[in-house]
Amino acid sequence: MLTCIIRYHIDPAKKTQFEQYARSWGQAIPRCGADLVGYFAPHEGSSTLAYGIYNVDSLAEYEAYRARLAADPLGRENYEFAQKERFLLREDRTWLKLASAPHGDG
């Protein structure tokens, strides 16, 4: 299992648009085959950092998921919404592999 963490730099005046974008991905991403952990908008501290986090089984599965997402009507609409509204100033993806498993009972 691989975890993709997307770090967004957003326009702080357009946080509402980012939240709408996040809710749309909340529908499209699971439908297209990734295990969505969630999208996170600024709350306290930085007003420009936001995150999207999801899991896929492999990079090959990620490529297939991305193709399904690009073909998904809500996915396409969301990409277009981001381009039109211009609230995403920067987007960086980091791939991580869980290193702490198995976790203990506490």
PDB file of C-alpha atoms in Angstrom:
ATOM      1  CA  MET A   1       0.000   0.000   0.000  1.00  0.00           C
ATOM      2  CA  LEU A   2       1.249   3.478  -0.933  1.00  0.00           C
ATOM      3  CA  THR A   3      -0.040   6.742   0.474  1.00  0.00           C
ATOM      4  CA  CYS A   4      -0.151   9.864  -1.646  1.00  0.00           C
ATOM      5  CA  ILE A   5      -0.071  13.128   0.259  1.00  0.00           C
ATOM      6  CA  ILE A   6      -0.874  16.164  -1.851  1.00  0.00           C
ATOM      7  CA  ARG A   7       0.211  19.448  -0.324  1.00  0.00           C
ATOM      8  CA  TYR A   8      -1.651  22.387  -1.772  1.00  0.00           C
ATOM      9  CA  HIS A   9      -0.786  26.043  -1.462  1.00  0.00           C
ATOM     10  CA  ILE A  10      -4.127  27.794  -1.854  1.00  0.00           C
ATOM     11  CA  ASP A  11      -5.268  31.368  -2.168  1.00  0.00           C
ATOM     12  CA  PRO A  12      -6.468  32.128   1.390  1.00  0.00           C
ATOM     13  CA  ALA A  13      -9.231  34.344   0.006  1.00  0.00           C
ATOM     14  CA  LYS A  14     -10.599  31.294  -1.848  1.00  0.00           C
ATOM     15  CA  LYS A  15     -10.774  28.739   0.959  1.00  0.00           C
ATOM     16  CA  THR A  16     -14.485  28.199   0.221  1.00  0.00           C
ATOM     17  CA  GLN A  17     -13.665  27.177  -3.352  1.00  0.00           C
ATOM     18  CA  PHE A  18     -11.038  24.728  -2.075  1.00  0.00           C
ATOM     19  CA  GLU A  19     -13.607  23.212   0.294  1.00  0.00           C
ATOM     20  CA  GLN A  20     -16.044  22.733  -2.605  1.00  0.00           C
ATOM     21  CA  TYR A  21     -13.219  21.119  -4.611  1.00  0.00           C
ATOM     22  CA  ALA A  22     -12.451  18.815  -1.672  1.00  0.00           C
ATOM     23  CA  ARG A  23     -16.091  17.716  -1.308  1.00  0.00           C
ATOM     24  CA  SER A  24     -16.231  16.827  -5.009  1.00  0.00           C
ATOM     25  CA  TRP A  25     -13.071  14.713  -4.707  1.00  0.00           C
ATOM     26  CA  GLY A  26     -14.719  13.073  -1.693  1.00  0.00           C
ATOM     27  CA  GLN A  27     -17.225  11.600  -4.141  1.00  0.00           C
ATOM     28  CA  ALA A  28     -15.082  11.010  -7.240  1.00  0.00           C
ATOM     29  CA  ILE A  29     -11.886   9.568  -5.740  1.00  0.00           C
ATOM     30  CA  PRO A  30     -13.446   6.557  -3.973  1.00  0.00           C
ATOM     31  CA  ARG A  31     -15.667   5.865  -6.996  1.00  0.00           C
ATOM     32  CA  CYS A  32     -12.561   5.757  -9.212  1.00  0.00           C
ATOM     33  CA  GLY A  33     -10.723   3.256  -7.013  1.00  0.00           C
ATOM     34  CA  ALA A  34      -8.479   5.013  -4.478  1.00  0.00           C
ATOM     35  CA  ASP A  35      -8.918   4.730  -0.712  1.00  0.00           C
ATOM     36  CA  LEU A  36      -9.496   8.361   0.276  1.00  0.00           C
ATOM     37  CA  VAL A  37      -8.317   9.328   3.757  1.00  0.00           C
ATOM     38  CA  GLY A  38      -9.569  12.874   3.234  1.00  0.00           C
ATOM     39  CA  TYR A  39      -9.023  16.438   2.142  1.00  0.00           C
ATOM     40  CA  PHE A  40      -8.007  18.951   4.784  1.00  0.00           C
ATOM     41  CA  ALA A  41      -8.485  22.732   4.575  1.00  0.00           C
ATOM     42  CA  PRO A  42      -6.703  25.372   6.662  1.00  0.00           C
ATOM     43  CA  HIS A  43      -8.213  25.934  10.078  1.00  0.00           C
ATOM     44  CA  GLU A  44      -5.595  27.345  12.461  1.00  0.00           C
ATOM     45  CA  GLY A  45      -2.032  28.408  11.751  1.00  0.00           C
ATOM     46  CA  SER A  46      -1.232  28.604   8.050  1.00  0.00           C
ATOM     47  CA  SER A  47      -4.047  29.965   5.915  1.00  0.00           C
ATOM     48  CA  THR A  48      -2.464  28.713   2.692  1.00  0.00           C
ATOM     49  CA  LEU A  49      -1.671  25.021   3.293  1.00  0.00           C
ATOM     50  CA  ALA A  50      -4.201  22.288   2.548  1.00  0.00           C
ATOM     51  CA  TYR A  51      -3.813  18.535   2.046  1.00  0.00           C
ATOM     52  CA  GLY A  52      -5.364  15.619   0.210  1.00  0.00           C
ATOM     53  CA  ILE A  53      -4.460  12.088   1.331  1.00  0.00           C
ATOM     54  CA  TYR A  54      -5.341   8.755  -0.260  1.00  0.00           C
ATOM     55  CA  ASN A  55      -4.011   5.211  -0.563  1.00  0.00           C
ATOM     56  CA  VAL A  56      -3.475   2.967  -3.581  1.00  0.00           C
ATOM     57  CA  ASP A  57      -2.061  -0.539  -3.825  1.00  0.00           C
ATOM     58  CA  SER A  58       0.783   0.317  -6.213  1.00  0.00           C
ATOM     59  CA  LEU A  59       2.034   2.898  -8.693  1.00  0.00           C
ATOM     60  CA  ALA A  60       0.527   0.797 -11.488  1.00  0.00           C
ATOM     61  CA  GLU A  61      -2.856   0.969  -9.733  1.00  0.00           C
ATOM     62  CA  TYR A  62      -2.354   4.717  -9.325  1.00  0.00           C
ATOM     63  CA  GLU A  63      -1.948   5.114 -13.096  1.00  0.00           C
ATOM     64  CA  ALA A  64      -5.163   3.158 -13.722  1.00  0.00           C
ATOM     65  CA  TYR A  65      -6.972   5.192 -11.054  1.00  0.00           C
ATOM     66  CA  ARG A  66      -5.780   8.480 -12.621  1.00  0.00           C
ATOM     67  CA  ALA A  67      -7.149   7.372 -16.012  1.00  0.00           C
ATOM     68  CA  ARG A  68     -10.532   6.539 -14.448  1.00  0.00           C
ATOM     69  CA  LEU A  69     -10.550   9.868 -12.591  1.00  0.00           C
ATOM     70  CA  ALA A  70      -9.792  11.809 -15.787  1.00  0.00           C
ATOM     71  CA  ALA A  71     -12.703  10.053 -17.514  1.00  0.00           C
ATOM     72  CA  ASP A  72     -15.118  10.532 -14.603  1.00  0.00           C
ATOM     73  CA  PRO A  73     -17.650  13.348 -15.229  1.00  0.00           C
ATOM     74  CA  LEU A  74     -17.271  14.798 -11.712  1.00  0.00           C
ATOM     75  CA  GLY A  75     -13.492  14.424 -11.926  1.00  0.00           C
ATOM     76  CA  ARG A  76     -13.371  16.372 -15.197  1.00  0.00           C
ATOM     77  CA  GLU A  77     -15.746  18.985 -13.804  1.00  0.00           C
ATOM     78  CA  ASN A  78     -13.574  19.394 -10.699  1.00  0.00           C
ATOM     79  CA  TYR A  79     -10.372  19.814 -12.733  1.00  0.00           C
ATOM     80  CA  GLU A  80     -12.143  22.495 -14.795  1.00  0.00           C
ATOM     81  CA  PHE A  81     -13.477  24.195 -11.650  1.00  0.00           C
ATOM     82  CA  ALA A  82      -9.941  24.468 -10.241  1.00  0.00           C
ATOM     83  CA  GLN A  83      -8.645  25.940 -13.510  1.00  0.00           C
ATOM     84  CA  LYS A  84     -11.484  28.450 -13.715  1.00  0.00           C
ATOM     85  CA  GLU A  85     -11.401  29.583 -10.065  1.00  0.00           C
ATOM     86  CA  ARG A  86      -7.579  29.577  -9.749  1.00  0.00           C
ATOM     87  CA  PHE A  87      -7.507  28.865  -6.009  1.00  0.00           C
ATOM     88  CA  LEU A  88      -4.669  26.323  -6.269  1.00  0.00           C
ATOM     89  CA  LEU A  89      -1.380  28.188  -6.329  1.00  0.00           C
ATOM     90  CA  ARG A  90       0.853  25.115  -6.047  1.00  0.00           C
ATOM     91  CA  GLU A  91       0.396  21.360  -5.755  1.00  0.00           C
ATOM     92  CA  ASP A  92       3.070  18.881  -4.610  1.00  0.00           C
ATOM     93  CA  ARG A  93       2.678  15.103  -4.364  1.00  0.00           C
ATOM     94  CA  THR A  94       4.672  12.919  -2.009  1.00  0.00           C
ATOM     95  CA  TRP A  95       4.469   9.129  -1.979  1.00  0.00           C
ATOM     96  CA  LEU A  96       4.962   7.347   1.332  1.00  0.00           C
ATOM     97  CA  LYS A  97       5.020   3.723   2.455  1.00  0.00           C
ATOM     98  CA  LEU A  98       3.865   2.780   5.959  1.00  0.00           C
ATOM     99  CA  ALA A  99       6.916   1.896   8.029  1.00  0.00           C
ATOM    100  CA  SER A 100       5.420   1.454  11.507  1.00  0.00           C
ATOM    101  CA  ALA A 101       3.215  -1.609  10.922  1.00  0.00           C
ATOM    102  CA  PRO A 102       2.221  -3.747  12.630  1.00  0.00           C
ATOM    103  CA  HIS A 103       0.854  -1.395  15.261  1.00  0.00           C
ATOM    104  CA  GLY A 104       0.507  -2.581  18.842  1.00  0.00           C
ATOM    105  CA  ASP A 105      -2.601  -2.635  20.973  1.00  0.00           C
ATOM    106  CA  GLY A 106      -1.366   0.299  23.053  1.00  0.00           C
TER     107      GLY A 106
END
